[in-house]
Amino acid sequence: MTNKSGPILDVRNLGKAYGGVRAVNNISFQVNKGEIVGIIGPNGAGKTTTFNIIAGAERPSAGEVFLEGVNVTGRSTEQLYQLGLARTFQLSHEYPKMTTLENLMVASKSQYGENIFMNWLYPKLVHEREAEVVQKAGETLEFLGLEHVAHQLAGNLSGGQKKLLELGRTMMADAQLILLDEPGAGVNPTLMQKIGDMITDLNENCGFTFCLIEHDMELIERLCHRIIVLAEGQILLEGSMKDVRNDPHVVDAYFGSSGE
Ligand SMILES: Nc1ncnc2c1ncn2[C@@H]1O[C@H](COP(=O)(O)OP(=O)(O)O)[C@@H](O)[C@H]1O
Ligand SMILES: [Mg+2]
């Protein structure tokens, strides 16, 4: 049963162990519609593993994930994508042998043209849908400022352009919730600014909800309504940037408590 008024994402008592390592240890949090929630924490804190479980790339050892009130624990990435959950990766995941435009087009949900029977039974419908996808991909390219590389192979794009393409692919998905893993990693300050502006724009004007992992504290402070700090697989703190700054445990988590 769907619950539209509840949180869009509800993570309950999530756990993941790799052998003896407890990468994620009893994590619970929620993300509400329209929010931008930041996830921060030192390397190895369990941030990416948490995203992997939510996005269906890995199964949890314990706990459950609810998307708009539906228990989606253990569903595949593809099934979750169809339900409106999109994610980007710490390292870009483009199709290098396809053009930028094609990369956007294949990210669109429910491509009827891929279904041979749909093509045979309803060629007009398939054709109309394809035209819509082309138009949307064009608009997305314009939004990203990547029109000039529309027909270049994505493998030949710069690191920054690949980051933009990752964001564009989530836009094509009509996603309800977008998980961004370090959108600022390896990106120059100008592009960082631009990516931040785009996320704000998509949030404020298109109603996209975001949950993002990021090391750049300026970007986190600028974008996020709420911040969750992870350390050693657990939630250390949940609150505003001010709460984060004023918490001595956070400083310990980042710099160690050895007093060096
Ligand atoms: N596939 C894996 N196999 C074994 N250990 C893993 C695997 N993925 C992550 N880990 C371990 O789990 C912990 C959390 O990793 P990760 O979620 O990538 O942290 P973060 O993204 O916060 O840097 C680390 O100790 C890491 O070495
Ligand atoms: Mg990570």
mmCIF file of N, CA, C and O in Angstrom, residues 140-175:
data_model
loop_
_atom_site.group_PDB
_atom_site.id
_atom_site.type_symbol
_atom_site.label_atom_id
_atom_site.label_comp_id
_atom_site.label_asym_id
_atom_site.label_seq_id
_atom_site.Cartn_x
_atom_site.Cartn_y
_atom_site.Cartn_z
ATOM 1 N N THR A 140 17.212 18.328 -21.737
ATOM 2 C CA THR A 140 18.153 18.002 -20.660
ATOM 3 C C THR A 140 19.570 18.445 -21.031
ATOM 4 O O THR A 140 20.280 19.031 -20.205
ATOM 5 N N LEU A 141 19.959 18.197 -22.291
ATOM 6 C CA LEU A 141 21.280 18.642 -22.759
ATOM 7 C C LEU A 141 21.427 20.147 -22.610
ATOM 8 O O LEU A 141 22.472 20.653 -22.195
ATOM 9 N N GLU A 142 20.351 20.858 -22.943
ATOM 10 C CA GLU A 142 20.365 22.323 -22.860
ATOM 11 C C GLU A 142 20.528 22.757 -21.398
ATOM 12 O O GLU A 142 21.343 23.617 -21.077
ATOM 13 N N PHE A 143 19.752 22.109 -20.512
ATOM 14 C CA PHE A 143 19.826 22.414 -19.088
ATOM 15 C C PHE A 143 21.262 22.223 -18.573
ATOM 16 O O PHE A 143 21.777 23.028 -17.800
ATOM 17 N N LEU A 144 21.903 21.149 -19.046
ATOM 18 C CA LEU A 144 23.251 20.826 -18.578
ATOM 19 C C LEU A 144 24.329 21.655 -19.273
ATOM 20 O O LEU A 144 25.482 21.668 -18.849
ATOM 21 N N GLY A 145 23.956 22.336 -20.375
ATOM 22 C CA GLY A 145 24.944 23.060 -21.167
ATOM 23 C C GLY A 145 25.861 22.121 -21.933
ATOM 24 O O GLY A 145 27.048 22.409 -22.130
ATOM 25 N N LEU A 146 25.319 20.989 -22.365
ATOM 26 C CA LEU A 146 26.137 19.998 -23.079
ATOM 27 C C LEU A 146 25.703 19.822 -24.540
ATOM 28 O O LEU A 146 26.064 18.830 -25.175
ATOM 29 N N GLU A 147 24.948 20.784 -25.080
ATOM 30 C CA GLU A 147 24.454 20.630 -26.472
ATOM 31 C C GLU A 147 25.606 20.418 -27.444
ATOM 32 O O GLU A 147 25.485 19.648 -28.382
ATOM 33 N N HIS A 148 26.723 21.134 -27.188
ATOM 34 C CA HIS A 148 27.844 21.077 -28.138
ATOM 35 C C HIS A 148 28.526 19.712 -28.181
ATOM 36 O O HIS A 148 29.278 19.434 -29.107
ATOM 37 N N VAL A 149 28.274 18.867 -27.185
ATOM 38 C CA VAL A 149 28.881 17.528 -27.223
ATOM 39 C C VAL A 149 27.820 16.429 -27.375
ATOM 40 O O VAL A 149 28.082 15.256 -27.113
ATOM 41 N N ALA A 150 26.632 16.829 -27.838
ATOM 42 C CA ALA A 150 25.506 15.885 -27.960
ATOM 43 C C ALA A 150 25.887 14.641 -28.750
ATOM 44 O O ALA A 150 25.493 13.531 -28.400
ATOM 45 N N HIS A 151 26.664 14.816 -29.828
ATOM 46 C CA HIS A 151 26.950 13.683 -30.715
ATOM 47 C C HIS A 151 28.364 13.128 -30.541
ATOM 48 O O HIS A 151 28.820 12.330 -31.344
ATOM 49 N N GLN A 152 29.032 13.560 -29.467
ATOM 50 C CA GLN A 152 30.341 12.965 -29.171
ATOM 51 C C GLN A 152 30.155 11.695 -28.336
ATOM 52 O O GLN A 152 29.206 11.597 -27.553
ATOM 53 N N LEU A 153 31.078 10.767 -28.484
ATOM 54 C CA LEU A 153 31.013 9.560 -27.659
ATOM 55 C C LEU A 153 31.241 9.951 -26.198
ATOM 56 O O LEU A 153 32.149 10.730 -25.887
ATOM 57 N N ALA A 154 30.394 9.403 -25.335
ATOM 58 C CA ALA A 154 30.458 9.792 -23.917
ATOM 59 C C ALA A 154 31.814 9.443 -23.307
ATOM 60 O O ALA A 154 32.283 10.129 -22.396
ATOM 61 N N GLY A 155 32.447 8.395 -23.822
ATOM 62 C CA GLY A 155 33.763 8.012 -23.317
ATOM 63 C C GLY A 155 34.817 9.087 -23.527
ATOM 64 O O GLY A 155 35.835 9.114 -22.832
ATOM 65 N N ASN A 156 34.568 9.989 -24.489
ATOM 66 C CA ASN A 156 35.535 11.056 -24.785
ATOM 67 C C ASN A 156 35.252 12.349 -24.032
ATOM 68 O O ASN A 156 35.976 13.333 -24.207
ATOM 69 N N LEU A 157 34.201 12.382 -23.210
ATOM 70 C CA LEU A 157 33.886 13.617 -22.466
ATOM 71 C C LEU A 157 34.905 13.823 -21.342
ATOM 72 O O LEU A 157 35.543 12.869 -20.887
ATOM 73 N N SER A 158 35.011 15.075 -20.894
ATOM 74 C CA SER A 158 35.888 15.359 -19.754
ATOM 75 C C SER A 158 35.230 14.814 -18.480
ATOM 76 O O SER A 158 34.025 14.516 -18.475
ATOM 77 N N GLY A 159 36.025 14.723 -17.425
ATOM 78 C CA GLY A 159 35.491 14.235 -16.150
ATOM 79 C C GLY A 159 34.279 15.039 -15.689
ATOM 80 O O GLY A 159 33.283 14.484 -15.230
ATOM 81 N N GLY A 160 34.372 16.365 -15.822
ATOM 82 C CA GLY A 160 33.279 17.233 -15.398
ATOM 83 C C GLY A 160 32.027 17.025 -16.232
ATOM 84 O O GLY A 160 30.909 16.979 -15.717
ATOM 85 N N GLN A 161 32.237 16.878 -17.550
ATOM 86 C CA GLN A 161 31.087 16.655 -18.436
ATOM 87 C C GLN A 161 30.407 15.312 -18.118
ATOM 88 O O GLN A 161 29.179 15.204 -18.162
ATOM 89 N N LYS A 162 31.216 14.326 -17.749
ATOM 90 C CA LYS A 162 30.639 13.022 -17.378
ATOM 91 C C LYS A 162 29.790 13.142 -16.117
ATOM 92 O O LYS A 162 28.754 12.513 -15.990
ATOM 93 N N LYS A 163 30.245 13.986 -15.188
ATOM 94 C CA LYS A 163 29.473 14.222 -13.962
ATOM 95 C C LYS A 163 28.121 14.850 -14.293
ATOM 96 O O LYS A 163 27.094 14.499 -13.721
ATOM 97 N N LEU A 164 28.143 15.807 -15.220
ATOM 98 C CA LEU A 164 26.900 16.448 -15.633
ATOM 99 C C LEU A 164 25.980 15.433 -16.309
ATOM 100 O O LEU A 164 24.769 15.428 -16.089
ATOM 101 N N LEU A 165 26.585 14.584 -17.130
ATOM 102 C CA LEU A 165 25.806 13.560 -17.819
ATOM 103 C C LEU A 165 25.137 12.618 -16.810
ATOM 104 O O LEU A 165 23.976 12.228 -16.982
ATOM 105 N N GLU A 166 25.850 12.293 -15.750
ATOM 106 C CA GLU A 166 25.272 11.442 -14.695
ATOM 107 C C GLU A 166 24.014 12.085 -14.119
ATOM 108 O O GLU A 166 23.002 11.429 -13.920
ATOM 109 N N LEU A 167 24.130 13.379 -13.851
ATOM 110 C CA LEU A 167 22.978 14.103 -13.303
ATOM 111 C C LEU A 167 21.841 14.106 -14.335
ATOM 112 O O LEU A 167 20.672 13.902 -13.995
ATOM 113 N N GLY A 168 22.209 14.321 -15.595
ATOM 114 C CA GLY A 168 21.218 14.344 -16.681
ATOM 115 C C GLY A 168 20.481 13.023 -16.822
ATOM 116 O O GLY A 168 19.280 12.993 -17.084
ATOM 117 N N ARG A 169 21.200 11.931 -16.612
ATOM 118 C CA ARG A 169 20.569 10.611 -16.731
ATOM 119 C C ARG A 169 19.498 10.431 -15.661
ATOM 120 O O ARG A 169 18.454 9.834 -15.919
ATOM 121 N N THR A 170 19.716 10.972 -14.468
ATOM 122 C CA THR A 170 18.680 10.870 -13.432
ATOM 123 C C THR A 170 17.486 11.763 -13.787
ATOM 124 O O THR A 170 16.353 11.436 -13.476
ATOM 125 N N MET A 171 17.761 12.885 -14.463
ATOM 126 C CA MET A 171 16.660 13.773 -14.868
ATOM 127 C C MET A 171 15.761 13.086 -15.892
ATOM 128 O O MET A 171 14.559 13.290 -15.929
ATOM 129 N N MET A 172 16.360 12.272 -16.746
ATOM 130 C CA MET A 172 15.597 11.565 -17.776
ATOM 131 C C MET A 172 14.686 10.507 -17.157
ATOM 132 O O MET A 172 13.731 10.058 -17.779
ATOM 133 N N ALA A 173 15.001 10.091 -15.949
ATOM 134 C CA ALA A 173 14.279 8.980 -15.336
ATOM 135 C C ALA A 173 12.982 9.420 -14.653
ATOM 136 O O ALA A 173 12.253 8.573 -14.148
ATOM 137 N N ASP A 174 12.681 10.714 -14.629
ATOM 138 C CA ASP A 174 11.519 11.207 -13.876
ATOM 139 C C ASP A 174 11.561 10.671 -12.456
ATOM 140 O O ASP A 174 10.563 10.180 -11.936
ATOM 141 N N ALA A 175 12.726 10.716 -11.861
ATOM 142 C CA ALA A 175 12.900 10.078 -10.558
ATOM 143 C C ALA A 175 12.183 10.848 -9.448
ATOM 144 O O ALA A 175 12.112 12.068 -9.465
#
